[in-house]
Short mmCIF file of C-alpha atoms in Angstrom, two decimals:
data_model
loop_
_atom_site.label_atom_id
_atom_site.label_comp_id
_atom_site.label_asym_id
_atom_site.label_seq_id
_atom_site.Cartn_x
_atom_site.Cartn_y
_atom_site.Cartn_z
CA MET V 427 38.18 -1.19 7.41
CA LYS V 428 39.82 -2.71 10.47
CA GLN V 429 37.38 -4.46 12.78
CA ASP V 430 37.44 -6.23 16.13
CA PHE V 431 37.39 -9.54 14.29
CA GLU V 432 37.37 -11.62 17.48
CA ALA V 433 33.76 -10.49 18.08
CA HIS V 434 32.68 -11.69 14.65
CA LYS V 435 31.33 -15.12 13.80
CA ARG V 436 31.62 -16.99 10.54
CA ASP V 437 28.40 -17.79 8.77
CA PRO V 438 27.76 -21.56 8.94
CA GLU V 439 26.43 -21.71 5.37
CA TYR V 440 28.34 -19.16 3.32
CA TYR V 441 31.83 -18.96 4.70
CA PHE V 442 33.92 -21.07 2.32
CA ASP V 443 37.55 -21.81 3.09
CA ASP V 444 38.44 -21.47 -0.58
CA GLY V 445 36.52 -18.21 -0.93
CA SER V 446 38.22 -15.16 -2.37
CA CYS V 447 36.21 -12.30 -0.85
CA ILE V 448 35.11 -11.72 2.76
CA PHE V 449 32.13 -9.58 3.76
CA LEU V 450 30.99 -8.48 7.19
CA VAL V 451 27.25 -8.00 7.74
CA GLU V 452 26.58 -6.82 11.29
CA ASP V 453 28.52 -9.43 13.33
CA THR V 454 28.64 -12.19 10.72
CA LEU V 455 31.42 -12.93 8.22
CA PHE V 456 30.65 -14.32 4.75
CA LYS V 457 33.36 -15.67 2.46
CA GLN V 458 32.34 -15.79 -1.18
CA VAL V 459 33.95 -18.44 -3.43
CA HIS V 460 34.66 -16.23 -6.41
CA ARG V 461 34.43 -12.47 -6.39
CA SER V 462 33.85 -12.62 -10.15
CA ARG V 463 30.42 -14.13 -9.46
CA LEU V 464 29.44 -10.91 -7.73
CA CYS V 465 30.76 -8.63 -10.44
CA ASN V 466 28.03 -9.27 -13.02
CA ASP V 467 24.31 -9.69 -12.57
CA SER V 468 24.19 -12.78 -14.78
CA ARG V 469 26.16 -14.56 -17.45
CA GLN V 470 23.98 -12.92 -20.08
CA SER V 471 24.44 -9.41 -18.71
CA LYS V 472 27.61 -7.41 -19.11
CA ASP V 473 26.37 -4.58 -16.92
CA SER V 474 28.41 -4.14 -13.77
CA ASN V 475 26.68 -3.88 -10.40
CA SER V 476 27.79 -2.14 -7.22
CA PHE V 477 30.22 -4.93 -6.30
CA GLY V 478 31.81 -4.88 -9.74
CA THR V 479 32.33 -1.13 -9.47
CA MET V 480 33.75 -1.48 -5.96
CA PHE V 481 36.20 -4.23 -6.95
CA SER V 482 37.45 -2.18 -9.89
CA LEU V 483 38.44 0.83 -7.77
CA PRO V 484 42.21 1.32 -7.30
CA GLN V 485 43.37 0.43 -3.77
CA GLY V 486 46.62 2.39 -3.77
CA ARG V 487 48.99 1.37 -1.02
CA LEU V 488 46.25 0.43 1.41
CA GLU V 489 45.61 -3.16 2.34
CA VAL V 490 42.92 -4.57 0.09
CA GLU V 491 39.64 -5.05 1.95
CA GLY V 492 37.95 -8.42 1.81
CA LYS V 493 41.11 -10.53 1.90
CA SER V 494 41.01 -11.50 5.57
CA ASP V 495 38.68 -11.77 8.55
CA GLU V 496 40.57 -8.90 10.13
CA ASN V 497 39.85 -6.56 7.22
CA PRO V 498 36.55 -7.54 5.59
CA ILE V 499 34.34 -5.52 3.28
CA VAL V 500 31.71 -4.06 5.60
CA LEU V 501 28.15 -3.97 4.27
CA ILE V 502 25.77 -1.60 6.05
CA GLY V 503 21.98 -1.68 6.10
CA ASN V 504 21.29 -5.40 5.77
CA THR V 505 20.91 -8.25 8.23
CA PRO V 506 22.91 -11.49 8.04
CA SER V 507 19.70 -13.33 7.17
CA GLU V 508 19.01 -11.01 4.22
CA PHE V 509 22.54 -11.34 2.86
CA ARG V 510 22.46 -15.12 3.39
CA HIS V 511 19.29 -15.32 1.28
CA PHE V 512 20.94 -13.16 -1.37
CA LEU V 513 23.95 -15.50 -1.57
CA TRP V 514 21.60 -18.49 -1.69
CA SER V 515 20.52 -17.36 -5.16
CA PHE V 516 24.09 -17.86 -6.44
CA TYR V 517 24.44 -21.43 -5.20
CA ALA V 518 20.92 -22.89 -5.23
CA LEU V 519 20.27 -25.92 -7.44
CA PRO V 520 17.25 -26.07 -9.78
CA PRO V 521 15.14 -28.25 -7.43
CA GLU V 522 15.80 -25.80 -4.60
CA ILE V 523 14.84 -22.85 -6.80
CA ASN V 524 11.55 -24.49 -7.77
CA LYS V 525 10.66 -25.16 -4.14
CA ALA V 526 11.60 -21.61 -3.14
CA SER V 527 8.97 -19.99 -5.36
CA GLU V 528 6.51 -20.00 -2.45
CA ASN V 529 9.04 -18.79 0.13
CA LEU V 530 8.09 -15.12 0.28
CA PRO V 531 10.60 -14.06 2.98
CA LEU V 532 13.42 -15.56 0.88
CA MET V 533 12.29 -13.85 -2.33
CA ILE V 534 11.69 -10.54 -0.57
CA ASP V 535 15.24 -10.51 0.79
CA ILE V 536 16.71 -11.46 -2.59
CA ALA V 537 14.78 -8.70 -4.34
CA ARG V 538 15.63 -6.07 -1.72
CA VAL V 539 19.37 -6.81 -1.59
CA SER V 540 19.55 -7.18 -5.38
CA HIS V 541 17.93 -3.78 -5.78
CA LYS V 542 20.34 -2.21 -3.31
CA TYR V 543 23.43 -3.52 -5.09
CA ASP V 544 22.05 -3.13 -8.61
CA PHE V 545 21.66 -6.80 -9.59
CA LYS V 546 18.97 -6.03 -12.15
CA ASP V 547 18.43 -9.52 -13.57
CA LEU V 548 18.30 -11.14 -10.14
CA GLU V 549 15.98 -8.44 -8.83
CA THR V 550 13.61 -8.89 -11.77
CA TRP V 551 13.59 -12.67 -11.35
CA ALA V 552 12.74 -12.43 -7.64
CA LEU V 553 10.00 -9.84 -8.20
CA ASN V 554 8.48 -11.81 -11.07
CA THR V 555 8.50 -14.95 -8.91
CA ILE V 556 6.69 -13.06 -6.14
CA HIS V 557 4.19 -11.70 -8.65
CA GLU V 558 3.42 -15.16 -10.01
CA TYR V 559 2.84 -16.39 -6.47
CA VAL V 560 0.54 -13.58 -5.27
CA ASN V 561 -1.36 -13.60 -8.57
CA ARG V 562 -2.50 -17.22 -8.19
CA LYS V 563 -6.20 -18.08 -8.07
CA PRO V 564 -7.29 -18.08 -5.33
CA SER V 565 -4.76 -15.56 -4.11
CA PRO V 566 -2.64 -16.78 -1.18
CA ILE V 567 -2.47 -13.17 0.02
CA LEU V 568 -6.25 -12.95 0.41
CA ALA V 569 -6.46 -16.45 1.90
CA ALA V 570 -3.79 -15.68 4.49
CA ASN V 571 -5.79 -12.82 6.03
CA PRO V 572 -8.84 -13.60 8.18
CA PRO V 573 -12.35 -12.27 7.44
CA ALA V 574 -13.73 -9.12 8.98
CA GLN V 575 -14.55 -8.84 12.69
CA SER V 576 -12.41 -11.86 13.65
CA TYR V 577 -9.49 -9.83 14.93
CA THR V 578 -7.94 -6.42 15.42
CA PHE V 579 -4.40 -5.48 14.56
CA SER V 580 -2.04 -2.55 14.30
CA PHE V 581 -0.24 -1.21 11.25
CA HIS V 582 2.86 -1.13 13.45
CA GLY V 583 2.57 -4.80 14.33
CA MET V 584 1.15 -4.41 17.84
CA ALA V 585 -2.03 -6.27 18.74
CA SER V 586 -4.78 -4.49 20.65
CA ASN V 587 -5.99 -5.77 24.00
CA ARG V 588 -9.00 -7.45 22.33
CA THR V 589 -7.17 -9.71 19.91
CA LYS V 590 -7.53 -13.49 19.77
CA SER V 591 -5.00 -16.31 19.80
CA ASN V 592 -4.30 -16.09 16.08
CA ASP V 593 -3.12 -12.46 16.34
CA ALA V 594 0.55 -13.34 15.80
CA THR V 595 -0.24 -14.97 12.47
CA THR V 596 -2.57 -12.13 11.49
CA ILE V 597 0.01 -9.47 12.24
CA GLN V 598 2.68 -11.43 10.37
CA ASN V 599 0.46 -11.74 7.29
CA THR V 600 -0.42 -8.05 7.46
CA GLU V 601 3.21 -7.01 7.77
CA GLU V 602 4.08 -9.32 4.88
CA LEU V 603 1.51 -7.57 2.69
CA THR V 604 2.77 -4.09 3.58
CA THR V 605 6.37 -5.24 3.05
CA LEU V 606 5.50 -6.51 -0.42
CA ILE V 607 3.80 -3.24 -1.35
CA ARG V 608 6.78 -1.20 -0.16
CA LEU V 609 9.14 -3.51 -2.04
CA ALA V 610 7.16 -3.32 -5.30
CA HIS V 611 7.12 0.47 -4.99
CA LEU V 612 10.84 0.66 -4.17
CA CYS V 613 11.76 -1.50 -7.17
CA ASN V 614 9.19 0.18 -9.44
CA HIS V 615 7.65 -3.18 -10.38
CA GLU V 616 4.27 -1.95 -11.64
CA PRO V 617 2.62 -5.36 -12.30
CA LEU V 618 3.33 -6.54 -8.74
CA LEU V 619 2.31 -3.20 -7.23
CA THR V 620 -0.95 -3.15 -9.19
CA THR V 621 -1.82 -6.70 -8.09
CA LEU V 622 -1.05 -5.98 -4.43
CA ILE V 623 -3.07 -2.76 -4.45
CA SER V 624 -5.99 -4.68 -5.94
CA HIS V 625 -5.73 -7.29 -3.17
CA LEU V 626 -5.57 -4.60 -0.49
CA LYS V 627 -8.68 -2.91 -1.91
CA GLN V 628 -10.54 -6.20 -1.57
CA LEU V 629 -9.33 -6.65 2.00
CA MET V 630 -10.21 -3.13 3.10
CA SER V 631 -13.83 -3.65 2.08
CA SER V 632 -14.02 -6.37 4.76
CA SER V 633 -12.20 -4.55 7.57
CA VAL V 634 -11.73 -0.87 8.29
CA GLN V 635 -8.27 -1.57 9.67
CA TYR V 636 -7.15 -2.73 6.24
CA ALA V 637 -8.50 0.58 4.99
CA TYR V 638 -6.28 2.25 7.58
CA ILE V 639 -3.27 0.33 6.26
CA ALA V 640 -4.17 1.34 2.71
CA MET V 641 -4.61 4.96 3.78
CA THR V 642 -1.25 5.02 5.58
CA LEU V 643 0.64 3.32 2.74
CA ALA V 644 -0.94 5.71 0.24
CA ASP V 645 0.40 8.67 2.24
CA GLU V 646 3.81 7.11 2.84
CA LEU V 647 4.43 6.03 -0.76
CA ASP V 648 2.28 8.65 -2.51
CA LEU V 649 0.08 5.97 -4.11
CA ARG V 650 -2.59 7.98 -5.87
CA SER V 651 -4.48 4.87 -6.99
CA LEU V 652 -4.94 3.89 -3.34
CA ARG V 653 -5.35 7.18 -1.48
CA GLY V 654 -8.85 8.19 -2.56
CA VAL V 655 -10.57 4.83 -2.11
CA ALA V 656 -8.80 4.18 1.21
CA TYR V 657 -9.71 7.52 2.76
CA LEU V 658 -13.28 7.23 1.50
CA GLU V 659 -13.58 3.73 2.98
CA VAL V 660 -12.41 4.96 6.39
CA MET V 661 -14.69 7.99 6.18
CA GLN V 662 -17.77 5.95 5.39
CA LYS V 663 -17.25 2.99 7.72
CA ALA V 664 -15.30 4.15 10.77
CA THR V 665 -15.59 6.45 13.72
CA VAL V 666 -12.14 7.94 14.04
CA VAL V 667 -10.18 9.73 16.72
CA LYS V 668 -6.73 11.24 16.42
CA ARG V 669 -3.96 10.10 18.70
CA THR V 670 -3.48 12.55 21.56
CA LYS V 671 -0.43 13.81 23.37
CA THR V 672 -1.55 11.75 26.38
CA ASP V 673 -1.40 8.57 24.29
CA ILE V 674 2.18 9.34 23.29
CA GLU V 675 3.19 10.07 26.89
CA LEU V 676 1.52 6.87 28.11
CA LYS V 677 3.34 4.83 25.49
CA ALA V 678 6.67 6.29 26.62
CA MET V 679 5.77 5.55 30.24
CA THR V 680 4.78 1.93 29.62
CA THR V 681 7.84 1.39 27.42
CA GLN V 682 10.10 2.69 30.18
CA LEU V 683 8.38 0.53 32.79
CA SER V 684 8.52 -2.58 30.63
CA SER V 685 12.23 -2.13 30.04
CA THR V 686 12.84 -2.58 33.76
CA THR V 687 11.11 -5.96 33.92
CA ALA V 688 11.42 -9.28 32.15
CA ASP V 689 7.88 -9.11 30.77
CA THR V 690 6.17 -6.44 28.71
CA ILE V 691 3.71 -4.35 30.71
CA PRO V 692 0.63 -3.80 28.51
CA PHE V 693 -1.41 -2.03 31.18
CA VAL V 694 -0.59 0.31 34.07
CA PRO V 695 -3.16 0.13 36.91
CA GLY V 696 -4.95 3.41 37.42
CA LEU V 697 -4.08 4.75 33.97
CA PRO V 698 -5.90 4.40 30.64
CA ALA V 699 -4.18 2.18 28.10
CA ALA V 700 -2.08 4.02 25.52
CA THR V 701 -3.54 3.54 22.05
CA GLU V 702 -1.48 2.93 18.91
CA GLU V 703 -2.42 4.44 15.57
CA GLY V 704 -4.24 1.85 13.51
CA THR V 705 -5.88 0.13 16.47
CA VAL V 706 -9.48 0.36 17.63
CA ASP V 707 -9.83 1.90 21.08
CA GLU V 708 -12.19 0.87 23.87
CA GLU V 709 -14.98 2.96 22.32
CA ASP V 710 -14.64 1.25 18.91
CA ARG V 711 -12.96 4.28 17.36
CA LEU V 712 -10.13 3.92 14.86
CA VAL V 713 -7.06 5.80 16.07
CA ILE V 714 -5.43 7.90 13.34
CA SER V 715 -2.83 10.66 13.07
CA ARG V 716 -3.63 14.36 13.10
CA ALA V 717 -2.61 14.69 9.42
CA GLN V 718 -4.99 11.89 8.46
CA GLN V 719 -7.79 13.47 10.46
CA LEU V 720 -7.30 16.77 8.62
CA ARG V 721 -7.36 15.02 5.24
CA LEU V 722 -10.58 13.24 6.20
CA LEU V 723 -12.14 16.54 7.23
CA SER V 724 -11.02 18.16 3.98
CA GLY V 725 -12.39 15.24 2.01
CA TYR V 726 -15.72 15.42 3.80
CA TYR V 727 -16.07 19.12 3.08
CA ARG V 728 -15.08 18.80 -0.58
CA LEU V 729 -17.27 15.77 -1.28
CA THR V 730 -20.36 17.18 0.41
CA SER V 731 -19.84 20.52 -1.35
CA THR V 732 -19.52 18.71 -4.67
CA TRP V 733 -22.76 16.83 -4.09
CA GLU V 734 -24.58 20.02 -3.13
CA ARG V 735 -23.53 21.64 -6.42
CA LEU V 736 -24.48 18.54 -8.41
CA ARG V 737 -27.81 18.23 -6.60
CA THR V 738 -28.88 21.71 -7.63
CA THR V 739 -27.28 21.77 -11.08
CA PRO V 740 -27.53 18.72 -13.37
CA PRO V 741 -24.58 17.87 -15.63
CA ALA V 742 -24.59 19.92 -18.82
CA PHE V 743 -24.67 18.38 -22.28
CA ASP V 744 -24.75 19.65 -25.86
CA HIS V 745 -28.12 19.33 -27.49
CA SER V 746 -28.37 17.50 -30.78
CA SER V 747 -28.48 19.76 -33.83
CA SER V 748 -31.80 18.22 -34.80
CA CYS V 749 -33.18 19.01 -31.34
CA GLY V 750 -33.35 22.71 -32.06
CA ALA V 751 -34.67 22.16 -35.58
CA THR V 752 -37.45 19.65 -34.93
CA TRP V 753 -38.00 19.82 -31.17
CA HIS V 754 -38.55 22.53 -28.58
CA GLN V 755 -35.08 22.72 -27.03
CA HIS V 756 -36.37 24.46 -23.94
CA GLY V 757 -38.75 21.55 -23.30
CA CYS V 758 -35.88 19.09 -23.74
CA THR V 759 -33.81 20.96 -21.16
CA GLN V 760 -36.74 21.26 -18.79
CA SER V 761 -37.40 17.51 -18.91
CA TRP V 762 -33.77 16.84 -18.00
CA VAL V 763 -33.80 19.36 -15.13
CA GLU V 764 -37.05 17.96 -13.70
CA PHE V 765 -35.72 14.41 -13.89
CA TRP V 766 -32.55 15.41 -12.08
CA LYS V 767 -34.41 17.38 -9.41
CA GLU V 768 -36.71 14.44 -8.71
CA LYS V 769 -34.15 11.65 -8.71
CA THR V 770 -31.64 13.41 -6.44
CA ARG V 771 -34.29 13.29 -3.69
CA ILE V 772 -35.45 9.68 -3.91
CA ASP V 773 -34.91 7.32 -0.96
CA ALA V 774 -32.44 5.10 -2.84
CA VAL V 775 -30.14 8.10 -3.30
CA LEU V 776 -30.63 9.70 0.11
CA ALA V 777 -30.00 6.35 1.81
CA LEU V 778 -26.37 6.59 0.68
CA GLY V 779 -23.94 8.67 2.72
CA LEU V 780 -23.43 12.36 2.01
CA THR V 781 -19.86 11.66 0.94
CA ASP V 782 -20.79 8.78 -1.37
CA VAL V 783 -21.09 11.08 -4.35
CA VAL V 784 -20.13 8.37 -6.83
CA GLY V 785 -22.63 5.94 -5.31
CA ARG V 786 -25.41 8.52 -5.54
CA LEU V 787 -24.57 9.35 -9.14
CA LYS V 788 -24.54 5.66 -10.06
CA GLN V 789 -27.98 5.26 -8.49
CA ILE V 790 -29.25 8.22 -10.52
CA HIS V 791 -27.78 6.60 -13.62
CA LYS V 792 -29.77 3.43 -12.85
CA GLU V 793 -32.91 5.52 -12.52
CA TYR V 794 -32.12 7.18 -15.83
CA GLU V 795 -31.90 3.80 -17.56
CA ARG V 796 -35.38 3.01 -16.22
CA TRP V 797 -36.81 6.35 -17.25
CA GLY V 798 -38.35 5.09 -20.48
CA SER V 799 -39.61 7.35 -23.25
CA VAL V 800 -39.78 11.10 -22.64
CA PRO V 801 -42.09 13.08 -24.95
CA TYR V 802 -40.19 16.33 -24.69
CA MET V 803 -36.59 15.05 -24.88
CA HIS V 804 -34.88 14.18 -28.15
CA PHE V 805 -33.46 10.63 -28.21
CA GLU V 806 -29.99 11.93 -29.19
CA CYS V 807 -30.12 14.35 -26.29
CA ARG V 808 -31.06 11.46 -24.01
CA ASN V 809 -27.87 9.67 -25.03
CA ALA V 810 -25.90 12.87 -24.47
CA ALA V 811 -27.39 13.27 -20.98
CA ARG V 812 -26.57 9.65 -20.13
CA ASN V 813 -22.97 10.21 -21.22
CA ALA V 814 -22.86 13.40 -19.15
CA ILE V 815 -23.73 11.42 -16.00
CA LEU V 816 -21.08 8.81 -16.76
CA GLU V 817 -18.49 11.50 -17.45
CA VAL V 818 -19.11 13.17 -14.08
CA ILE V 819 -18.78 9.78 -12.37
CA ARG V 820 -15.49 9.16 -14.19
CA LYS V 821 -14.09 12.58 -13.26
CA ILE V 822 -14.94 12.18 -9.59
CA GLU V 823 -13.49 8.66 -9.45
CA ASP V 824 -10.28 9.82 -11.17
CA GLY V 825 -10.01 12.88 -8.94
CA LEU V 826 -10.96 11.15 -5.68
CA PRO V 827 -7.39 11.35 -4.27
CA ASP V 828 -7.49 15.14 -4.70
CA PHE V 829 -10.47 15.42 -2.38
CA PHE V 830 -8.19 14.20 0.42
CA SER V 831 -5.11 16.23 -0.49
CA ASP V 832 -3.47 18.80 1.76
CA GLY V 833 -3.63 21.69 -0.70
CA GLU V 834 -6.53 23.52 -2.26
CA GLU V 835 -8.03 21.82 -5.29
CA GLU V 836 -10.31 23.38 -7.86
CA ASP V 837 -13.41 21.36 -8.63
CA GLU V 838 -14.17 20.65 -12.28
CA TRP V 839 -17.71 19.37 -12.00
#
């Protein structure tokens, strides 16, 4: 593809005079030493990647791309920095590779570009290196993010008007975490994704805005393992408000005004400040989207309805065969029903939120363990009843994402 080569600059690190293949990334030219190095993922792998396939295509009578600055191979969708990091992996010496294991931006770029151009071995190496780093004890991911109440931040990387001086670092760390989760999902690297989700779950218990990030990522990437717990965390710990049309119009207005001046205009006198989704507004309400608000409302209705059914009807269990033969089965059932009726009304259960169905059931399970001997309930039936409680807890925990789904879900408990 012919380009206005005079407007292009040569990369200071990876434009080699003796290179055999020239690439253009945005406005930067890269000249690779040997195109054969880009044809295979590694010396051990014979699988061809995207570059190998491209180089093998017949050129016909057209001038071969990549032979001159005037006619380079144009790569779309990456920045010069990303491609520079990708090429670094081909030329780095062992000491440099060892030091780079903690350089997350470098490894992220290598993994992303390798995935795009089908360098499987290189992609796996970069992702495994990232996984080893984030899986350290103590985790650098958890250590890099401040404790609760020390800051506010936006999922979109914009600080609220109440942030402190360390906001830039906080936002960078938050964006790094979300970038890693998206990358692990894109590359289908389950160990890394599982570790990052676990870290995010720990963080969201300390700050509702991490719960917002988890909620938004769960929707964006369809992460079932994250959706239920994230929505429940926001529901139980935050006062929410959906972003209004006025907020959107105000953002457009302030953006237009700021584009006419040298400095960003965060506030327009006489007008309320536009609020970004993921920030906390002046009334300490978490700003969310309309779709998220509807899912929270659906979740609230489904969870409270589930508790109401469970409150009035204890989990069923199969009586022991010896219960009917040697005991009065009706008395066994009655003891179970009376226990359930009593324990669903105790202060320790009612103190938990209406939507904390799992928490309430776990409290009832604790009470059941303290129940002691029951004259009219067979010991095998007692074990069966205990297992019935645990099974209901398991089903609700496994199905928690469905409580916050858009469609209608049938309850199984």
